[in-house]
Amino acid sequence: MTDCRCQLQKNGEKDEEANVGLPVQPPNLSLQQPKKRKLVLHFDLNNTILVSDASTGQGPRAALNSYLSTVTWGQISETGEWTWLSDSVSVTAPCNNAVNYFTQFGRNTQFTDSTMGKRFKEIFNCHMQMLEWQGEANTTFTQKEEDGTVYHWILPSFFHLLESLYEQGREFSVILRTFGVDLPLVLPAIHSALMGGHPYFPQLSKVPLKVDLTPGKIRCSAREVVMTWGSDRISTKEKKESIYEYFNTITGIGGIQDHFDWWARNHFSGDGGKPFWIEPNDRDVHHIFIDDNIRLNEDDTIVNCQVFNNPQHRSKSRKVSTSELYDICLVQNDLLRAIAEKDYFLDCIRVCEENYDRYVANFPLQPTHESQM
């Protein structure tokens, strides 16, 4: 079980475990390794970098309880009785016949206070403790529960990721992808942090990332995907790779509201999920999507991933299963680790990059139209 002694400190104070808010040093270009691919990081919000949900009105306690109901596993016996398979939590099923509590009984915002869920109360309490904000409440970066306890709103591990990638000299952009309504609040908060306004991460002011405060929107149909972002309108109808290429050019941080109704109309399966494209022959860019609802069950996952088969004919793509790109371009977010481990997102990216190198090796590099001109 995670050690609850890991306490987040402010203004650069730290213990040996938390170690957040370290000064960010400008990257030393002379010491850099050979240039790595640009990272285009697609992040979900709720239960990924936020422990709350504005659309449902859930605060951190309700959100964490709901999340725990999706990562605790049991099975129904022949007599119809529920039996827990483990007192541990896991984002993936521990065995073939395992069912998570949420699938069997529905989401429960008081899960660990219930008779069935009380065995996970210690895990809940430990992670709520880690979420507590130390010091005076901040209207931009904190959220308060009914009992007056103040918690982090955006996870510190996300801000640590931004610091660390800059410190490493990486080229990267971040696209927040959500079905919800949090973007108009989240984007200004991240902008404030990058202006030096976060008490835990004052050195973020040295990270030269711009934040687009105007969210974009994606709408899907059987014929096309249309993205509108500011004055731009991009459609896959005439050019299937158009949104992929647009994503490649993004710098800084922005956000998109994806098409929830389309996901619902497709029975919450991957077919109606957030559209996401991969081009294995594009050796300059690596797209990674991190979302707690990415699952290995294609009937219950949230990203519709397409892989372009040929750089000379990107109009042709194939839909791929989550398993083909799991921990390569698709990461099922482990919220408990994102709360407890400051390097969690960095570790996810490191694993994906290692696996992506092996994945693209299966695609012999082919000349693109541009290289033939």
PDB file of N, CA and C in Angstrom, residues 5 17 34 51 55 71 133 141 143 197 204 228 236 247-248 291 312 317 320 330 335 343-344 366:
ATOM      1  N   ARG A   5       2.963   8.846   4.197  1.00  0.00           N
ATOM      2  CA  ARG A   5       3.859   9.888   4.677  1.00  0.00           C
ATOM      3  C   ARG A   5       4.264  10.844   3.580  1.00  0.00           C
ATOM      4  N   GLU A  17      10.458  12.233  -0.057  1.00  0.00           N
ATOM      5  CA  GLU A  17       9.571  11.456  -0.915  1.00  0.00           C
ATOM      6  C   GLU A  17       8.822  12.329  -1.902  1.00  0.00           C
ATOM      7  N   PRO A  34      20.810  12.846 -28.666  1.00  0.00           N
ATOM      8  CA  PRO A  34      20.256  13.072 -30.006  1.00  0.00           C
ATOM      9  C   PRO A  34      18.771  13.413 -29.920  1.00  0.00           C
ATOM     10  N   VAL A  51      -9.256  15.473  -9.668  1.00  0.00           N
ATOM     11  CA  VAL A  51     -10.051  14.563  -8.847  1.00  0.00           C
ATOM     12  C   VAL A  51     -11.334  15.310  -8.487  1.00  0.00           C
ATOM     13  N   SER A  55     -19.205  18.703 -14.301  1.00  0.00           N
ATOM     14  CA  SER A  55     -20.472  18.380 -14.963  1.00  0.00           C
ATOM     15  C   SER A  55     -21.425  17.629 -14.032  1.00  0.00           C
ATOM     16  N   VAL A  71     -11.909   0.220 -10.104  1.00  0.00           N
ATOM     17  CA  VAL A  71     -10.609  -0.478 -10.069  1.00  0.00           C
ATOM     18  C   VAL A  71     -10.555  -1.514  -8.948  1.00  0.00           C
ATOM     19  N   TRP A 133      -4.111  20.108   0.548  1.00  0.00           N
ATOM     20  CA  TRP A 133      -3.300  21.301   0.286  1.00  0.00           C
ATOM     21  C   TRP A 133      -2.720  21.785   1.598  1.00  0.00           C
ATOM     22  N   PHE A 141      -6.128  27.191  -7.356  1.00  0.00           N
ATOM     23  CA  PHE A 141      -5.550  25.848  -7.415  1.00  0.00           C
ATOM     24  C   PHE A 141      -6.097  24.882  -6.364  1.00  0.00           C
ATOM     25  N   GLN A 143      -9.595  23.201  -4.018  1.00  0.00           N
ATOM     26  CA  GLN A 143     -11.029  22.949  -3.914  1.00  0.00           C
ATOM     27  C   GLN A 143     -11.319  22.554  -2.470  1.00  0.00           C
ATOM     28  N   GLY A 197       2.087  31.668 -10.701  1.00  0.00           N
ATOM     29  CA  GLY A 197       1.098  31.851  -9.659  1.00  0.00           C
ATOM     30  C   GLY A 197       0.851  30.666  -8.753  1.00  0.00           C
ATOM     31  N   LEU A 204       7.568  27.357 -12.545  1.00  0.00           N
ATOM     32  CA  LEU A 204       6.884  27.190 -13.829  1.00  0.00           C
ATOM     33  C   LEU A 204       6.901  28.469 -14.662  1.00  0.00           C
ATOM     34  N   THR A 228     -13.433  22.465 -34.723  1.00  0.00           N
ATOM     35  CA  THR A 228     -13.399  23.920 -34.794  1.00  0.00           C
ATOM     36  C   THR A 228     -12.587  24.413 -33.613  1.00  0.00           C
ATOM     37  N   THR A 236     -12.146  15.956 -41.708  1.00  0.00           N
ATOM     38  CA  THR A 236     -11.494  14.790 -42.298  1.00  0.00           C
ATOM     39  C   THR A 236     -12.195  14.329 -43.566  1.00  0.00           C
ATOM     40  N   PHE A 247      -2.862  18.837 -35.260  1.00  0.00           N
ATOM     41  CA  PHE A 247      -2.350  18.537 -33.917  1.00  0.00           C
ATOM     42  C   PHE A 247      -0.824  18.615 -33.880  1.00  0.00           C
ATOM     43  N   ASN A 248      -0.177  18.169 -34.948  1.00  0.00           N
ATOM     44  CA  ASN A 248       1.289  18.180 -34.986  1.00  0.00           C
ATOM     45  C   ASN A 248       1.856  19.586 -34.885  1.00  0.00           C
ATOM     46  N   ASP A 291      -5.845   8.662 -20.348  1.00  0.00           N
ATOM     47  CA  ASP A 291      -7.256   8.799 -19.977  1.00  0.00           C
ATOM     48  C   ASP A 291      -7.623   7.608 -19.092  1.00  0.00           C
ATOM     49  N   GLN A 312       2.122   7.690 -48.192  1.00  0.00           N
ATOM     50  CA  GLN A 312       1.776   8.242 -49.493  1.00  0.00           C
ATOM     51  C   GLN A 312       0.271   8.257 -49.730  1.00  0.00           C
ATOM     52  N   SER A 317      -6.769   4.532 -43.635  1.00  0.00           N
ATOM     53  CA  SER A 317      -6.344   4.232 -42.270  1.00  0.00           C
ATOM     54  C   SER A 317      -7.129   3.032 -41.779  1.00  0.00           C
ATOM     55  N   VAL A 320      -7.667   0.526 -34.964  1.00  0.00           N
ATOM     56  CA  VAL A 320      -6.907  -0.487 -34.239  1.00  0.00           C
ATOM     57  C   VAL A 320      -7.489  -0.656 -32.846  1.00  0.00           C
ATOM     58  N   LEU A 330      -1.471   4.722 -26.039  1.00  0.00           N
ATOM     59  CA  LEU A 330      -2.661   4.794 -25.201  1.00  0.00           C
ATOM     60  C   LEU A 330      -2.304   4.368 -23.779  1.00  0.00           C
ATOM     61  N   LEU A 335      -5.238   6.669 -11.470  1.00  0.00           N
ATOM     62  CA  LEU A 335      -5.412   7.892 -10.686  1.00  0.00           C
ATOM     63  C   LEU A 335      -4.697   7.819  -9.347  1.00  0.00           C
ATOM     64  N   ASP A 343       6.379  11.495 -10.279  1.00  0.00           N
ATOM     65  CA  ASP A 343       6.934  11.140 -11.584  1.00  0.00           C
ATOM     66  C   ASP A 343       6.017  10.228 -12.396  1.00  0.00           C
ATOM     67  N   TYR A 344       4.787  10.040 -11.938  1.00  0.00           N
ATOM     68  CA  TYR A 344       3.926   9.055 -12.600  1.00  0.00           C
ATOM     69  C   TYR A 344       3.773   9.324 -14.085  1.00  0.00           C
ATOM     70  N   GLN A 366       8.962   4.672 -45.219  1.00  0.00           N
ATOM     71  CA  GLN A 366       8.645   4.877 -46.621  1.00  0.00           C
ATOM     72  C   GLN A 366       8.686   6.362 -46.941  1.00  0.00           C
TER      73      GLN A 366
END
